Coordinates of C-alpha atoms in Angstrom, one line a residue:
M291 CA 115.7 165.9 125.2
K292 CA 116.3 164.2 128.5
R293 CA 114.0 161.3 129.3
P294 CA 114.1 158.2 131.4
L295 CA 116.2 155.6 129.6
G296 CA 113.3 153.3 129.0
A297 CA 111.6 156.0 127.0
Q298 CA 114.8 156.9 125.1
I299 CA 115.2 153.3 124.0
S300 CA 111.7 153.3 122.5
H301 CA 112.6 156.5 120.6
M302 CA 115.8 154.9 119.4
L303 CA 113.8 151.9 118.1
K304 CA 111.4 154.2 116.3
D305 CA 114.3 155.9 114.6
R306 CA 115.4 152.6 113.3
G307 CA 112.1 151.7 111.7
V308 CA 110.4 149.8 114.5
D309 CA 106.6 150.4 114.5
T310 CA 105.4 147.5 116.6
I311 CA 106.6 146.0 119.9
F312 CA 105.3 142.7 121.2
G313 CA 105.4 142.0 124.9
I314 CA 103.9 142.0 128.4
P315 CA 104.5 144.7 131.0
G316 CA 105.4 143.9 134.6
V317 CA 106.6 145.7 137.7
H318 CA 110.2 145.3 136.6
N319 CA 109.9 146.7 133.1
V320 CA 107.3 149.5 133.4
E321 CA 109.9 152.1 132.6
M322 CA 110.3 150.5 129.1
Y323 CA 106.6 151.3 128.6
R324 CA 106.8 155.0 129.5
G325 CA 107.9 156.1 126.0
I326 CA 106.2 153.7 123.6
E327 CA 103.2 155.8 122.7
E328 CA 105.2 159.0 122.7
A329 CA 107.6 157.5 120.2
G330 CA 104.6 156.5 118.0
I331 CA 105.1 152.7 118.4
T332 CA 102.2 150.3 118.7
H333 CA 102.4 147.7 121.5
V334 CA 100.7 144.3 121.1
L335 CA 99.9 142.7 124.4
A336 CA 100.5 138.9 124.2
R337 CA 98.9 136.4 126.6
H338 CA 102.3 134.8 127.3
E339 CA 105.9 135.8 126.6
Q340 CA 106.3 132.7 124.4
G341 CA 103.5 134.1 122.3
A342 CA 105.1 137.6 122.2
G343 CA 108.3 136.1 121.0
F344 CA 106.7 134.1 118.2
M345 CA 104.7 137.2 117.2
A346 CA 107.9 139.1 116.9
D347 CA 109.4 136.2 114.8
G348 CA 106.4 136.1 112.5
Y349 CA 106.4 139.9 112.1
A350 CA 110.1 139.7 111.1
R351 CA 109.6 136.9 108.6
A352 CA 106.5 138.5 107.0
T353 CA 108.0 142.1 106.7
G354 CA 111.7 141.5 106.5
K355 CA 112.1 144.0 109.4
P356 CA 113.5 143.1 112.8
G357 CA 110.8 141.9 115.3
V358 CA 111.1 143.4 118.8
A359 CA 109.8 142.1 122.1
Y360 CA 109.7 143.6 125.6
V361 CA 109.7 141.2 128.6
I362 CA 110.3 141.3 132.3
T363 CA 113.1 139.9 134.4
G364 CA 113.3 136.2 135.2
P365 CA 110.2 134.3 134.1
G366 CA 109.6 136.7 131.2
V367 CA 113.1 136.0 129.8
C368 CA 112.7 132.2 130.4
N369 CA 109.3 132.2 128.7
I370 CA 110.7 133.9 125.6
M371 CA 113.8 131.7 125.3
T372 CA 112.0 129.2 123.1
P373 CA 111.1 131.8 120.4
M374 CA 114.6 133.2 120.7
G375 CA 116.0 129.7 120.0
Q376 CA 113.6 129.4 117.0
A377 CA 114.6 132.7 115.6
Y378 CA 118.3 131.9 116.0
S379 CA 118.1 128.6 114.2
D380 CA 116.0 130.0 111.3
S381 CA 118.0 133.2 110.8
V382 CA 115.2 135.6 111.9
P383 CA 116.1 139.2 113.1
M384 CA 114.6 139.5 116.5
L385 CA 115.6 141.8 119.4
V386 CA 114.4 141.0 122.9
I387 CA 114.9 143.7 125.5
S388 CA 114.3 142.9 129.1
S389 CA 114.8 144.3 132.5
C390 CA 117.1 142.7 135.0
L391 CA 117.9 143.0 138.7
D392 CA 120.5 145.5 139.7
E393 CA 122.3 143.1 142.0
V394 CA 122.1 139.3 142.2
A395 CA 125.4 138.2 143.9
A396 CA 125.1 140.0 147.2
K397 CA 121.3 140.0 147.5
K398 CA 119.2 136.9 147.4
G399 CA 115.5 136.2 147.5
Q400 CA 114.4 139.0 145.2
L401 CA 111.4 138.8 142.9
H402 CA 112.1 137.2 139.6
Q403 CA 115.7 136.4 140.6
M404 CA 117.9 134.2 138.5
N405 CA 121.5 133.2 139.1
D406 CA 122.6 134.5 135.7
Q407 CA 119.8 135.7 133.5
R408 CA 122.1 137.1 130.8
A409 CA 124.0 133.8 130.4
A410 CA 120.8 131.8 130.3
A411 CA 119.5 133.9 127.4
E412 CA 122.8 133.6 125.6
T413 CA 122.4 129.8 125.2
V414 CA 119.6 130.4 122.6
C415 CA 120.5 133.6 120.8
D416 CA 123.4 135.2 118.9
W417 CA 124.4 137.3 121.9
S418 CA 123.0 138.4 125.2
E419 CA 124.5 141.5 126.9
E420 CA 123.7 143.7 129.9
A421 CA 123.7 147.5 129.5
K422 CA 124.7 148.9 132.8
T423 CA 124.6 152.5 131.5
A424 CA 122.5 154.5 129.1
E425 CA 125.5 154.8 126.8
A426 CA 125.9 151.0 126.8
A427 CA 122.2 150.5 126.0
Y428 CA 122.5 152.9 123.0
E429 CA 125.5 151.1 121.6
L430 CA 124.0 147.7 122.0
V431 CA 120.8 148.8 120.2
N432 CA 123.0 150.2 117.4
R433 CA 125.0 147.0 117.3
A434 CA 122.0 144.9 117.0
F435 CA 120.5 146.8 114.0
V436 CA 123.8 147.1 112.2
E437 CA 124.3 143.4 112.5
F438 CA 120.8 142.7 111.3
A439 CA 121.6 144.6 108.2
S440 CA 125.1 143.3 107.6
Q441 CA 125.3 139.7 108.9
R442 CA 123.3 136.6 109.1
P443 CA 120.2 137.8 111.1
R444 CA 119.6 136.1 114.4
S445 CA 118.0 136.7 117.7
K446 CA 119.7 139.0 120.2
H447 CA 119.0 140.0 123.8
I448 CA 119.7 143.2 125.7
Q449 CA 119.0 143.4 129.4
V450 CA 119.0 146.7 131.4
P451 CA 119.0 147.0 135.2
I452 CA 115.7 148.3 136.7
D453 CA 117.3 151.4 138.2
V454 CA 119.1 152.2 135.0
L455 CA 115.9 152.0 133.0
G456 CA 114.2 154.6 135.2
A457 CA 117.2 157.0 135.4
T458 CA 117.1 160.2 133.3
A459 CA 119.3 160.0 130.2
D460 CA 120.3 162.1 127.2
A461 CA 118.8 161.2 123.8
G462 CA 120.1 158.1 122.1
V463 CA 123.0 158.2 119.7
P464 CA 122.4 158.5 115.9
K465 CA 121.9 155.3 114.0
R466 CA 124.6 153.6 112.1
V467 CA 124.2 151.8 108.8
G468 CA 125.3 148.2 108.0
H469 CA 125.9 146.6 104.6
L470 CA 126.1 143.0 103.5
P471 CA 129.4 141.7 102.3
V472 CA 130.0 142.4 98.6
P473 CA 131.4 139.6 96.3
R474 CA 135.0 139.6 95.3
A475 CA 135.6 139.8 91.5
E476 CA 138.0 136.9 91.6
D477 CA 135.5 134.7 93.3
V478 CA 132.8 135.5 90.7
S479 CA 135.3 134.8 87.9
A480 CA 136.3 131.5 89.4
V481 CA 132.7 130.3 89.8
A482 CA 131.8 131.6 86.4
A483 CA 134.7 129.6 84.8
A484 CA 133.6 126.5 86.6
L485 CA 130.0 126.9 85.4
D486 CA 131.2 127.4 81.8
Q487 CA 133.0 124.1 82.0
A488 CA 130.2 122.2 83.7
T489 CA 127.7 120.2 81.7
Q490 CA 125.5 119.2 84.6
P491 CA 125.7 121.9 87.3
L492 CA 123.4 121.4 90.3
F493 CA 122.3 124.3 92.6
V494 CA 121.0 124.2 96.2
F495 CA 119.2 127.4 97.2
G496 CA 118.6 128.0 100.9
G497 CA 116.7 130.6 102.8
G498 CA 119.7 132.9 102.7
A499 CA 119.2 133.2 98.9
A500 CA 115.5 134.3 99.2
N501 CA 116.5 137.9 98.5
A502 CA 118.1 136.8 95.2
V503 CA 115.2 135.2 93.4
D504 CA 115.4 137.3 90.2
A505 CA 119.2 136.8 89.9
A506 CA 118.9 133.1 90.7
R507 CA 116.2 132.4 88.1
A508 CA 118.1 134.4 85.4
L509 CA 121.3 132.5 86.2
M510 CA 119.5 129.1 86.0
A511 CA 118.1 130.1 82.6
K512 CA 121.6 130.8 81.2
V513 CA 123.5 127.8 82.6
K514 CA 120.6 125.3 82.2
G515 CA 121.3 123.9 85.7
A516 CA 119.1 121.8 87.9
S517 CA 118.2 122.8 91.4
F518 CA 116.9 121.9 94.8
T519 CA 115.7 124.3 97.4
S520 CA 115.7 123.8 101.2
Y521 CA 112.4 124.2 102.8
A522 CA 113.3 127.8 103.8
G523 CA 114.3 128.5 100.2
S524 CA 111.1 127.2 98.6
G525 CA 109.9 129.4 95.8
I526 CA 113.4 130.7 94.7
S527 CA 113.4 128.4 91.7
A528 CA 110.7 129.3 89.2
A529 CA 107.5 127.2 89.6
D530 CA 107.6 126.3 85.9
D531 CA 111.3 125.5 85.7
P532 CA 111.5 122.0 84.3
L533 CA 114.9 121.3 85.9
A534 CA 113.8 122.3 89.4
F535 CA 113.6 119.3 91.8
G536 CA 111.8 121.4 94.4
T537 CA 112.1 120.8 98.2
Y538 CA 112.8 117.1 98.0
L539 CA 116.3 117.6 99.2
A540 CA 116.0 115.1 102.1
R541 CA 114.7 112.3 100.0
G542 CA 117.1 109.3 99.9
E543 CA 117.0 109.0 96.2
A544 CA 118.2 112.6 95.9
E545 CA 121.7 111.2 96.6
R546 CA 121.6 109.7 93.1
V547 CA 120.8 113.1 91.6
F548 CA 123.7 114.7 93.4
A549 CA 126.0 111.9 92.1
Q550 CA 125.2 112.9 88.5
A551 CA 126.3 116.6 89.0
D552 CA 129.7 117.7 87.7
L553 CA 129.5 121.0 89.7
L554 CA 127.6 121.7 92.9
V555 CA 126.8 125.3 93.9
V556 CA 125.2 125.9 97.3
V557 CA 123.8 129.4 97.9
G558 CA 122.5 130.6 101.3
S559 CA 122.1 127.3 103.0
E560 CA 124.0 125.8 105.9
L561 CA 122.9 122.3 104.8
A562 CA 121.7 121.7 108.3
E563 CA 120.5 118.3 109.5
T564 CA 116.8 119.4 109.1
D565 CA 117.6 120.3 105.5
T566 CA 119.0 117.0 104.4
W567 CA 118.7 114.3 107.1
R568 CA 121.9 112.7 105.9
D569 CA 125.6 113.4 106.4
H570 CA 126.6 113.4 102.7
L571 CA 124.6 115.0 99.9
G572 CA 125.8 112.3 97.5
H573 CA 128.0 114.4 95.2
D574 CA 131.5 113.5 94.0
C575 CA 132.2 116.8 92.1
P576 CA 133.7 120.2 93.1
M577 CA 131.5 122.2 95.5
V578 CA 131.0 126.0 95.6
R579 CA 129.5 127.6 98.6
I580 CA 128.2 131.2 98.8
D581 CA 127.0 132.6 102.1
I582 CA 127.1 135.7 104.3
D583 CA 128.0 133.5 107.3
P584 CA 131.5 132.1 107.0
S585 CA 131.0 129.7 110.0
V586 CA 129.0 127.4 107.7
F587 CA 132.1 126.6 105.7
S588 CA 133.6 124.9 108.7
Q589 CA 131.1 122.1 108.5
P590 CA 132.6 118.9 106.9
Q591 CA 131.5 118.6 103.3
V592 CA 133.0 116.5 100.5
N593 CA 135.0 118.5 97.9
Q594 CA 134.1 121.9 99.4
D595 CA 136.6 123.7 97.2
V596 CA 135.4 127.3 96.9
C597 CA 133.9 129.2 99.7
C598 CA 132.7 132.8 99.0
V599 CA 131.5 135.2 101.7
A600 CA 129.0 137.4 100.0
D601 CA 125.4 138.5 99.8
A602 CA 123.6 136.0 97.6
R603 CA 121.8 138.6 95.5
A604 CA 124.9 140.6 94.7
F605 CA 126.9 137.5 94.0
L606 CA 124.4 135.8 91.8
A607 CA 123.7 139.0 89.9
A608 CA 127.4 139.4 89.1
L609 CA 127.7 135.7 88.3
E610 CA 124.7 135.8 85.8
Q611 CA 126.5 138.6 83.9
A612 CA 129.8 136.7 83.9
V613 CA 128.7 133.2 82.6
A614 CA 128.2 132.2 79.1
T615 CA 124.7 131.2 77.9
K616 CA 124.4 127.4 77.3
S617 CA 122.4 126.1 74.3
S618 CA 121.4 122.9 76.1
S619 CA 121.5 121.1 79.4
G620 CA 123.0 117.8 80.5
W621 CA 119.9 117.4 82.7
D622 CA 116.8 115.7 81.4
A623 CA 113.5 117.4 82.2
N624 CA 111.6 114.2 81.9
D625 CA 113.9 112.6 84.5
V626 CA 113.3 115.5 86.9
A627 CA 109.5 115.2 86.5
A628 CA 109.6 111.5 87.0
A629 CA 111.7 111.8 90.2
K630 CA 109.4 114.5 91.6
A631 CA 106.4 112.2 90.9
R632 CA 108.1 109.3 92.7
W633 CA 109.0 111.5 95.7
R634 CA 105.5 112.8 96.0
A635 CA 104.2 109.3 96.0
E636 CA 106.6 108.4 98.8
T637 CA 105.5 111.3 100.8
D638 CA 101.8 110.3 100.3
A639 CA 102.6 106.7 101.3
E640 CA 104.3 107.9 104.5
R641 CA 101.4 110.1 105.6
P642 CA 98.4 109.0 103.5
G643 CA 95.8 111.4 102.1
I644 CA 97.3 114.6 103.3
A645 CA 99.0 115.7 100.0
D646 CA 95.7 116.1 98.1
I647 CA 94.2 118.1 101.0
V648 CA 97.2 120.4 101.1
D649 CA 96.8 120.9 97.3
R650 CA 93.2 122.0 97.8
V651 CA 94.2 124.4 100.6
I652 CA 96.9 126.0 98.4
E653 CA 94.4 126.4 95.6
A654 CA 92.0 128.3 97.9
L655 CA 94.7 130.9 99.0
P656 CA 94.7 134.4 97.4
A657 CA 97.9 135.5 95.6
G658 CA 100.7 136.5 97.8
C659 CA 99.3 134.7 100.9
Q660 CA 101.8 134.0 103.6
I661 CA 101.5 130.7 105.4
F662 CA 102.6 130.1 109.0
S663 CA 102.7 126.4 110.0
D664 CA 103.3 124.4 113.1
M665 CA 105.1 121.1 113.8
T666 CA 102.3 118.9 112.3
Q667 CA 102.1 116.2 109.7
F668 CA 99.9 118.5 107.5
A669 CA 102.9 120.9 107.3
Y670 CA 105.5 118.2 106.9
V671 CA 103.7 117.0 103.8
G672 CA 103.0 120.4 102.4
R673 CA 106.5 121.7 102.7
E674 CA 107.7 118.9 100.4
T675 CA 104.8 118.6 97.9
T676 CA 103.9 122.3 97.4
T677 CA 105.6 124.3 94.7
M678 CA 105.7 127.8 95.9
T679 CA 105.7 130.6 93.3
A680 CA 107.7 133.0 95.4
P681 CA 110.1 132.7 98.4
K682 CA 109.4 133.8 102.0
C683 CA 105.7 132.8 101.8
W684 CA 105.7 129.5 103.8
H685 CA 107.1 130.1 107.3
H686 CA 107.8 127.1 109.6
P687 CA 109.8 126.5 112.8
Y688 CA 112.5 124.5 110.9
G689 CA 115.6 124.3 112.9
F690 CA 114.6 124.5 116.6
G691 CA 111.4 122.7 115.8
T692 CA 109.1 124.0 118.5
L693 CA 105.4 123.3 118.9
G694 CA 103.0 126.2 119.3
Y695 CA 104.6 128.4 116.6
A696 CA 101.9 128.8 114.0
L697 CA 99.2 130.8 115.7
P698 CA 101.2 133.6 117.4
A699 CA 103.6 133.8 114.4
A700 CA 100.7 134.2 112.0
I701 CA 99.3 137.0 114.3
G702 CA 102.6 138.8 114.2
G703 CA 102.9 138.3 110.5
K704 CA 99.4 139.6 109.9
I705 CA 100.0 142.7 112.0
G706 CA 103.1 143.3 110.0
V707 CA 101.6 143.0 106.5
G708 CA 98.2 144.7 107.3
N709 CA 95.6 143.9 104.6
A710 CA 97.7 141.3 102.8
P711 CA 96.5 137.7 103.3
V712 CA 98.0 135.4 106.0
I713 CA 96.9 131.9 107.1
A714 CA 97.9 129.6 110.0
I715 CA 98.2 125.8 109.9
A716 CA 98.4 123.9 113.2
G717 CA 97.9 120.5 114.6
D718 CA 95.6 119.7 117.4
Y719 CA 98.4 119.2 120.0
G720 CA 100.7 122.0 119.0
F721 CA 97.7 124.5 118.8
Q722 CA 97.1 124.0 122.5
Y723 CA 100.6 125.3 123.4
T724 CA 99.7 128.9 122.4
V725 CA 95.9 128.7 122.0
Q726 CA 95.5 131.7 124.4
E727 CA 96.9 134.0 121.7
L728 CA 93.7 133.6 119.8
G729 CA 92.4 136.3 122.1
V730 CA 94.9 138.7 120.6
A731 CA 93.7 138.0 117.0
V732 CA 90.1 138.6 118.2
E733 CA 91.0 141.7 120.1
L734 CA 92.7 143.2 117.0
G735 CA 90.1 142.1 114.6
L736 CA 92.6 140.2 112.4
S737 CA 91.1 138.4 109.4
L738 CA 93.1 135.3 109.9
P739 CA 92.0 131.8 108.8
I740 CA 93.4 129.1 111.1
I741 CA 93.5 125.5 109.7
L742 CA 93.4 123.1 112.6
W743 CA 94.3 119.6 111.6
D744 CA 93.0 117.2 114.3
N745 CA 94.1 113.6 114.0
A746 CA 93.4 113.3 117.8
K747 CA 97.0 112.3 118.7
L748 CA 100.7 113.0 118.3
K749 CA 100.6 111.1 115.1
E750 CA 104.1 111.8 114.0
I751 CA 105.4 110.5 117.3
E752 CA 103.1 107.5 117.2
D753 CA 104.5 106.6 113.8
C754 CA 108.0 107.0 115.0
M755 CA 107.4 104.7 117.9
V756 CA 105.9 102.1 115.6
R757 CA 108.9 102.3 113.3
S758 CA 111.1 101.8 116.3
Q759 CA 109.1 98.8 117.5
I760 CA 107.9 100.6 120.6
A761 CA 104.3 100.2 121.7
P762 CA 102.7 103.7 121.2
N763 CA 102.7 105.4 124.6
A764 CA 101.7 109.0 125.7
V765 CA 100.6 110.0 122.2
Q766 CA 97.0 110.7 122.9
A767 CA 95.4 113.5 125.1
L768 CA 91.9 114.7 125.7
N769 CA 91.1 117.4 123.2
P770 CA 88.5 120.2 123.8
D771 CA 85.8 121.1 121.4
F772 CA 88.1 123.4 119.4
C773 CA 85.2 125.2 117.7
K774 CA 83.5 126.1 120.9
L775 CA 86.8 127.1 122.4
A776 CA 87.4 129.5 119.5
E777 CA 83.9 130.9 119.8
A778 CA 84.4 131.5 123.5
W779 CA 87.0 134.0 122.6
G780 CA 84.7 135.6 120.0
A781 CA 86.3 133.9 116.9
K782 CA 84.3 132.3 114.2
S783 CA 84.5 128.6 113.4
A784 CA 83.8 126.3 110.5
T785 CA 83.6 122.5 110.3
P786 CA 83.7 121.6 106.5
S787 CA 82.6 118.1 105.6
S788 CA 84.2 118.1 102.1
L789 CA 87.1 119.6 100.3
E790 CA 84.8 122.0 98.5
E791 CA 83.3 123.2 101.7
M792 CA 86.9 123.6 103.1
Q793 CA 87.9 125.8 100.2
K794 CA 84.7 127.9 100.6
A795 CA 85.4 128.3 104.4
I796 CA 89.0 129.5 103.7
A797 CA 87.8 132.0 101.1
E798 CA 85.1 133.4 103.5
A799 CA 87.6 133.5 106.4
F800 CA 89.7 136.1 104.6
D801 CA 86.7 138.4 104.4
Q802 CA 85.9 138.3 108.1
D803 CA 86.7 141.0 110.7
G804 CA 88.3 138.5 113.0
P805 CA 89.9 135.0 113.0
T806 CA 88.2 131.9 111.8
L807 CA 89.1 128.4 113.1
I808 CA 88.6 125.9 110.3
Y809 CA 88.4 122.5 111.9
L810 CA 89.6 119.5 109.7
T811 CA 89.9 115.8 110.5
P812 CA 91.4 113.1 108.3
E813 CA 88.1 111.0 108.6
V814 CA 85.9 113.8 107.3
L815 CA 88.1 114.7 104.3
S816 CA 89.4 111.3 103.4

């Protein structure tokens, strides 16, 4: 059926499993909205394009499906570039489709004009391309979804000129299917042989191994290896595994642990700065890396001997079948437990009192609850000290490290999972970056608890200044009455004065027909 191209794109997206689009309409992208309802797609109106991008990110993390956002030319693209950068760094499948001006070189002074919008977007995503014809738009949509399924997922941007969006076009092309790279038998055999010889193998599981949790746990049980997880990989190792060091990968003393290993296997982790905060893990043994992204192998690592391009789940499943079962481990479970206790104490000393409060929050969450957190000390502590029972349950802006992520991402995640529980955790300063998106949660009646940790300042930055012998400056700002602000939108609020009241407020928030702001301060809960 012939339709305007904007409508055809919506039908293409629907055919590829898209049921929700986040965005804001404008005079330049109205043609993209012509076919949304006809295609059977729900559109969520954000209050700001940054919020739309974070919602698409949260939707993708919570559901495993690509998140899609529609924005306008110029400022719309600029406003969503921060979420695009966040999705790129954290390997989140997000597709941003925008309008663009038909001509920018020979005609100046147009509404929303940028010198090179496509190139600007390209700086924060996997790729940014302009579709100058309907056929090009269809091929780029296909390309995006094939790559989401077959490569490391990252944000992508397609822009379409305004006149092209409104022009009549034939129906979109059939979808193509992508597949993750399969392991080579010789690679599996080589790693299995190395594991059979090792007495103290050590594994690092990153977010790229989150789809391989069953295979990873079965493998660890056979080879009696110890493990760390990155923050994004938290929950891959079994919560009751006595040889799992948890997410303390960045602790300085972890170098001593790595030095004890006689084989290091890194699965689905690029070992980024925000994973380790040091240049060298500390190992002096052979290192195996398994990843779907071969570019991570180019990073300088000591003894990086074997690099395997493969899907983590397929590789670990094959590896588990190939290795021999060990009767004992060279690692001592008592040493692992003692190290974790020391590291928790270090974390608590660095940011006093928060760890116990985080524990009580986690206790109050229903099974399977997904957590979306912001750049706040509450989350920094929780990411290290919390033992997750499953992966892909604590979502955080790890790599790009933007403020304002938690609330809109949690909204997107909640929309994606429906009745399943979701909670947001934000600090007082970061919450104000995207507080306006609270209106979306009220409008949609989302039962969303929002933990607001108010230490009345940029505490992490203040601590950094003090450590650097800089007199704290520009770390305090006037805060509103957050509860009244939430209530002004129609949300509920709670101000618990004890940990028990806090847990009760969290439990009640999950049963509400709208969001609940749960206001916490260090003074009240200390």
